[in-house]
Amino acid sequence: MSYHGKLIAAHKELEQAGIWKSNFNSPLFRVLRKLGVESPPPYYRNFQSNFFTSFVFFTPVWGVLMYFFGWQASGKSLTETTITALVGGLLYGLTTAWYYSWKFKQCKLTRWDEI
């Protein structure tokens, strides 16, 4: 089955499981697909790839926003804010990856290879 066919089947399965469309078809994954990246929905990806994606996209955005809208005024050093952003990104990445793994098992979804 082609990537597009698997994606449609996966989206149907996720809808039947009661998962919101905004959760399995997030803006990040829509942008990645428009850029030509054939990535499965996050519920079908492994823990490591979900962690890496969440960490890489969340950490710099959150760190920059927090620096300009809070940390800069508090007088924290750039090193201190960088470490804080990295720890926040690490926690966010782990939590997000755990959630997708847990929900995959809870909803008894089909593995991506078997769709």
PDB file of C-alpha atoms in Angstrom:
ATOM      1  CA  MET A   1       0.000   0.000   0.000  1.00  0.00           C
ATOM      2  CA  SER A   2       1.248   3.494  -0.788  1.00  0.00           C
ATOM      3  CA  TYR A   3       2.065   6.056   1.883  1.00  0.00           C
ATOM      4  CA  HIS A   4      -1.053   8.076   1.043  1.00  0.00           C
ATOM      5  CA  GLY A   5      -3.279   4.975   1.332  1.00  0.00           C
ATOM      6  CA  LYS A   6      -1.734   4.036   4.666  1.00  0.00           C
ATOM      7  CA  LEU A   7      -2.203   7.584   5.913  1.00  0.00           C
ATOM      8  CA  ILE A   8      -5.913   7.572   5.014  1.00  0.00           C
ATOM      9  CA  ALA A   9      -6.375   4.168   6.699  1.00  0.00           C
ATOM     10  CA  ALA A  10      -4.516   5.359   9.798  1.00  0.00           C
ATOM     11  CA  HIS A  11      -6.618   8.527  10.018  1.00  0.00           C
ATOM     12  CA  LYS A  12      -9.803   6.451   9.803  1.00  0.00           C
ATOM     13  CA  GLU A  13      -8.562   4.137  12.546  1.00  0.00           C
ATOM     14  CA  LEU A  14      -7.656   7.096  14.769  1.00  0.00           C
ATOM     15  CA  GLU A  15     -11.060   8.714  14.224  1.00  0.00           C
ATOM     16  CA  GLN A  16     -12.787   5.424  15.102  1.00  0.00           C
ATOM     17  CA  ALA A  17     -10.685   5.251  18.285  1.00  0.00           C
ATOM     18  CA  GLY A  18     -12.106   8.631  19.299  1.00  0.00           C
ATOM     19  CA  ILE A  19      -8.880  10.601  18.925  1.00  0.00           C
ATOM     20  CA  TRP A  20      -9.349  14.204  17.878  1.00  0.00           C
ATOM     21  CA  LYS A  21      -8.260  15.097  14.380  1.00  0.00           C
ATOM     22  CA  SER A  22      -6.179  18.005  15.696  1.00  0.00           C
ATOM     23  CA  ASN A  23      -4.165  15.479  17.755  1.00  0.00           C
ATOM     24  CA  PHE A  24      -3.293  13.068  14.957  1.00  0.00           C
ATOM     25  CA  ASN A  25      -3.086  15.596  12.119  1.00  0.00           C
ATOM     26  CA  SER A  26      -1.252  18.409  13.872  1.00  0.00           C
ATOM     27  CA  PRO A  27       0.042  21.487  12.026  1.00  0.00           C
ATOM     28  CA  LEU A  28       3.625  20.254  12.408  1.00  0.00           C
ATOM     29  CA  PHE A  29       2.901  16.987  10.598  1.00  0.00           C
ATOM     30  CA  ARG A  30       0.834  18.733   7.922  1.00  0.00           C
ATOM     31  CA  VAL A  31       3.785  21.050   7.221  1.00  0.00           C
ATOM     32  CA  LEU A  32       6.181  18.103   7.130  1.00  0.00           C
ATOM     33  CA  ARG A  33       3.940  16.293   4.622  1.00  0.00           C
ATOM     34  CA  LYS A  34       3.739  19.418   2.445  1.00  0.00           C
ATOM     35  CA  LEU A  35       7.539  19.523   2.488  1.00  0.00           C
ATOM     36  CA  GLY A  36       7.581  15.959   1.172  1.00  0.00           C
ATOM     37  CA  VAL A  37       8.366  14.127   4.423  1.00  0.00           C
ATOM     38  CA  GLU A  38       6.391  10.879   4.465  1.00  0.00           C
ATOM     39  CA  SER A  39       6.077  10.532   8.218  1.00  0.00           C
ATOM     40  CA  PRO A  40       3.346   8.451   9.856  1.00  0.00           C
ATOM     41  CA  PRO A  41       1.023  10.178  12.330  1.00  0.00           C
ATOM     42  CA  PRO A  42       2.648  10.518  15.767  1.00  0.00           C
ATOM     43  CA  TYR A  43       0.589   7.666  17.234  1.00  0.00           C
ATOM     44  CA  TYR A  44       2.288   5.252  14.806  1.00  0.00           C
ATOM     45  CA  ARG A  45       5.855   6.473  15.324  1.00  0.00           C
ATOM     46  CA  ASN A  46       8.218   4.954  17.856  1.00  0.00           C
ATOM     47  CA  PHE A  47       9.056   6.544  21.203  1.00  0.00           C
ATOM     48  CA  GLN A  48      12.473   7.811  20.109  1.00  0.00           C
ATOM     49  CA  SER A  49      11.282   9.580  16.973  1.00  0.00           C
ATOM     50  CA  ASN A  50       8.368  11.190  18.826  1.00  0.00           C
ATOM     51  CA  PHE A  51      10.749  12.336  21.560  1.00  0.00           C
ATOM     52  CA  PHE A  52      13.263  13.728  19.071  1.00  0.00           C
ATOM     53  CA  THR A  53      10.643  15.569  16.997  1.00  0.00           C
ATOM     54  CA  SER A  54       8.960  17.074  20.061  1.00  0.00           C
ATOM     55  CA  PHE A  55      12.268  18.077  21.623  1.00  0.00           C
ATOM     56  CA  VAL A  56      13.739  19.616  18.461  1.00  0.00           C
ATOM     57  CA  PHE A  57      10.679  21.663  17.531  1.00  0.00           C
ATOM     58  CA  PHE A  58       9.592  22.708  21.034  1.00  0.00           C
ATOM     59  CA  THR A  59      12.878  23.631  22.727  1.00  0.00           C
ATOM     60  CA  PRO A  60      14.083  26.525  20.544  1.00  0.00           C
ATOM     61  CA  VAL A  61      10.644  28.074  20.157  1.00  0.00           C
ATOM     62  CA  TRP A  62       9.850  27.888  23.859  1.00  0.00           C
ATOM     63  CA  GLY A  63      13.348  28.985  24.871  1.00  0.00           C
ATOM     64  CA  VAL A  64      13.349  32.072  22.647  1.00  0.00           C
ATOM     65  CA  LEU A  65       9.827  33.099  23.680  1.00  0.00           C
ATOM     66  CA  MET A  66      10.590  32.658  27.370  1.00  0.00           C
ATOM     67  CA  TYR A  67      13.866  34.539  27.045  1.00  0.00           C
ATOM     68  CA  PHE A  68      12.287  37.595  25.462  1.00  0.00           C
ATOM     69  CA  PHE A  69       9.052  37.567  27.486  1.00  0.00           C
ATOM     70  CA  GLY A  70      10.331  36.723  30.947  1.00  0.00           C
ATOM     71  CA  TRP A  71      13.852  35.545  31.520  1.00  0.00           C
ATOM     72  CA  GLN A  72      15.604  38.574  30.036  1.00  0.00           C
ATOM     73  CA  ALA A  73      13.834  40.926  32.448  1.00  0.00           C
ATOM     74  CA  SER A  74      14.684  38.673  35.394  1.00  0.00           C
ATOM     75  CA  GLY A  75      18.408  39.087  34.767  1.00  0.00           C
ATOM     76  CA  LYS A  76      19.189  35.402  34.159  1.00  0.00           C
ATOM     77  CA  SER A  77      22.314  34.655  32.145  1.00  0.00           C
ATOM     78  CA  LEU A  78      22.160  33.166  28.663  1.00  0.00           C
ATOM     79  CA  THR A  79      23.728  29.933  29.947  1.00  0.00           C
ATOM     80  CA  GLU A  80      21.112  29.616  32.670  1.00  0.00           C
ATOM     81  CA  THR A  81      18.256  30.229  30.247  1.00  0.00           C
ATOM     82  CA  THR A  82      19.695  27.775  27.719  1.00  0.00           C
ATOM     83  CA  ILE A  83      19.924  25.021  30.328  1.00  0.00           C
ATOM     84  CA  THR A  84      16.394  25.770  31.500  1.00  0.00           C
ATOM     85  CA  ALA A  85      15.103  25.615  27.923  1.00  0.00           C
ATOM     86  CA  LEU A  86      16.899  22.307  27.314  1.00  0.00           C
ATOM     87  CA  VAL A  87      15.474  20.767  30.488  1.00  0.00           C
ATOM     88  CA  GLY A  88      11.996  22.045  29.568  1.00  0.00           C
ATOM     89  CA  GLY A  89      12.355  20.610  26.070  1.00  0.00           C
ATOM     90  CA  LEU A  90      13.570  17.302  27.484  1.00  0.00           C
ATOM     91  CA  LEU A  91      10.556  17.049  29.798  1.00  0.00           C
ATOM     92  CA  TYR A  92       8.175  18.070  27.026  1.00  0.00           C
ATOM     93  CA  GLY A  93       9.699  15.554  24.602  1.00  0.00           C
ATOM     94  CA  LEU A  94       9.527  12.711  27.119  1.00  0.00           C
ATOM     95  CA  THR A  95       5.949  13.532  28.117  1.00  0.00           C
ATOM     96  CA  THR A  96       4.787  13.795  24.519  1.00  0.00           C
ATOM     97  CA  ALA A  97       6.497  10.564  23.451  1.00  0.00           C
ATOM     98  CA  TRP A  98       5.106   8.735  26.484  1.00  0.00           C
ATOM     99  CA  TYR A  99       1.580  10.004  25.760  1.00  0.00           C
ATOM    100  CA  TYR A 100       1.629   8.785  22.144  1.00  0.00           C
ATOM    101  CA  SER A 101       3.005   5.369  23.176  1.00  0.00           C
ATOM    102  CA  TRP A 102       0.454   5.012  25.957  1.00  0.00           C
ATOM    103  CA  LYS A 103      -2.472   6.052  23.743  1.00  0.00           C
ATOM    104  CA  PHE A 104      -1.326   3.694  20.964  1.00  0.00           C
ATOM    105  CA  LYS A 105      -1.492   0.771  23.395  1.00  0.00           C
ATOM    106  CA  GLN A 106      -4.701   1.942  25.064  1.00  0.00           C
ATOM    107  CA  CYS A 107      -6.574   2.252  21.758  1.00  0.00           C
ATOM    108  CA  LYS A 108      -5.067  -1.011  20.432  1.00  0.00           C
ATOM    109  CA  LEU A 109      -4.053   0.627  17.180  1.00  0.00           C
ATOM    110  CA  THR A 110      -2.567  -1.315  14.276  1.00  0.00           C
ATOM    111  CA  ARG A 111       1.169  -1.000  13.764  1.00  0.00           C
ATOM    112  CA  TRP A 112       2.172   1.238  10.833  1.00  0.00           C
ATOM    113  CA  ASP A 113       3.890  -1.677   9.071  1.00  0.00           C
ATOM    114  CA  GLU A 114       0.682  -3.718   9.216  1.00  0.00           C
ATOM    115  CA  ILE A 115      -1.683  -1.107   7.800  1.00  0.00           C
TER     116      ILE A 115
END
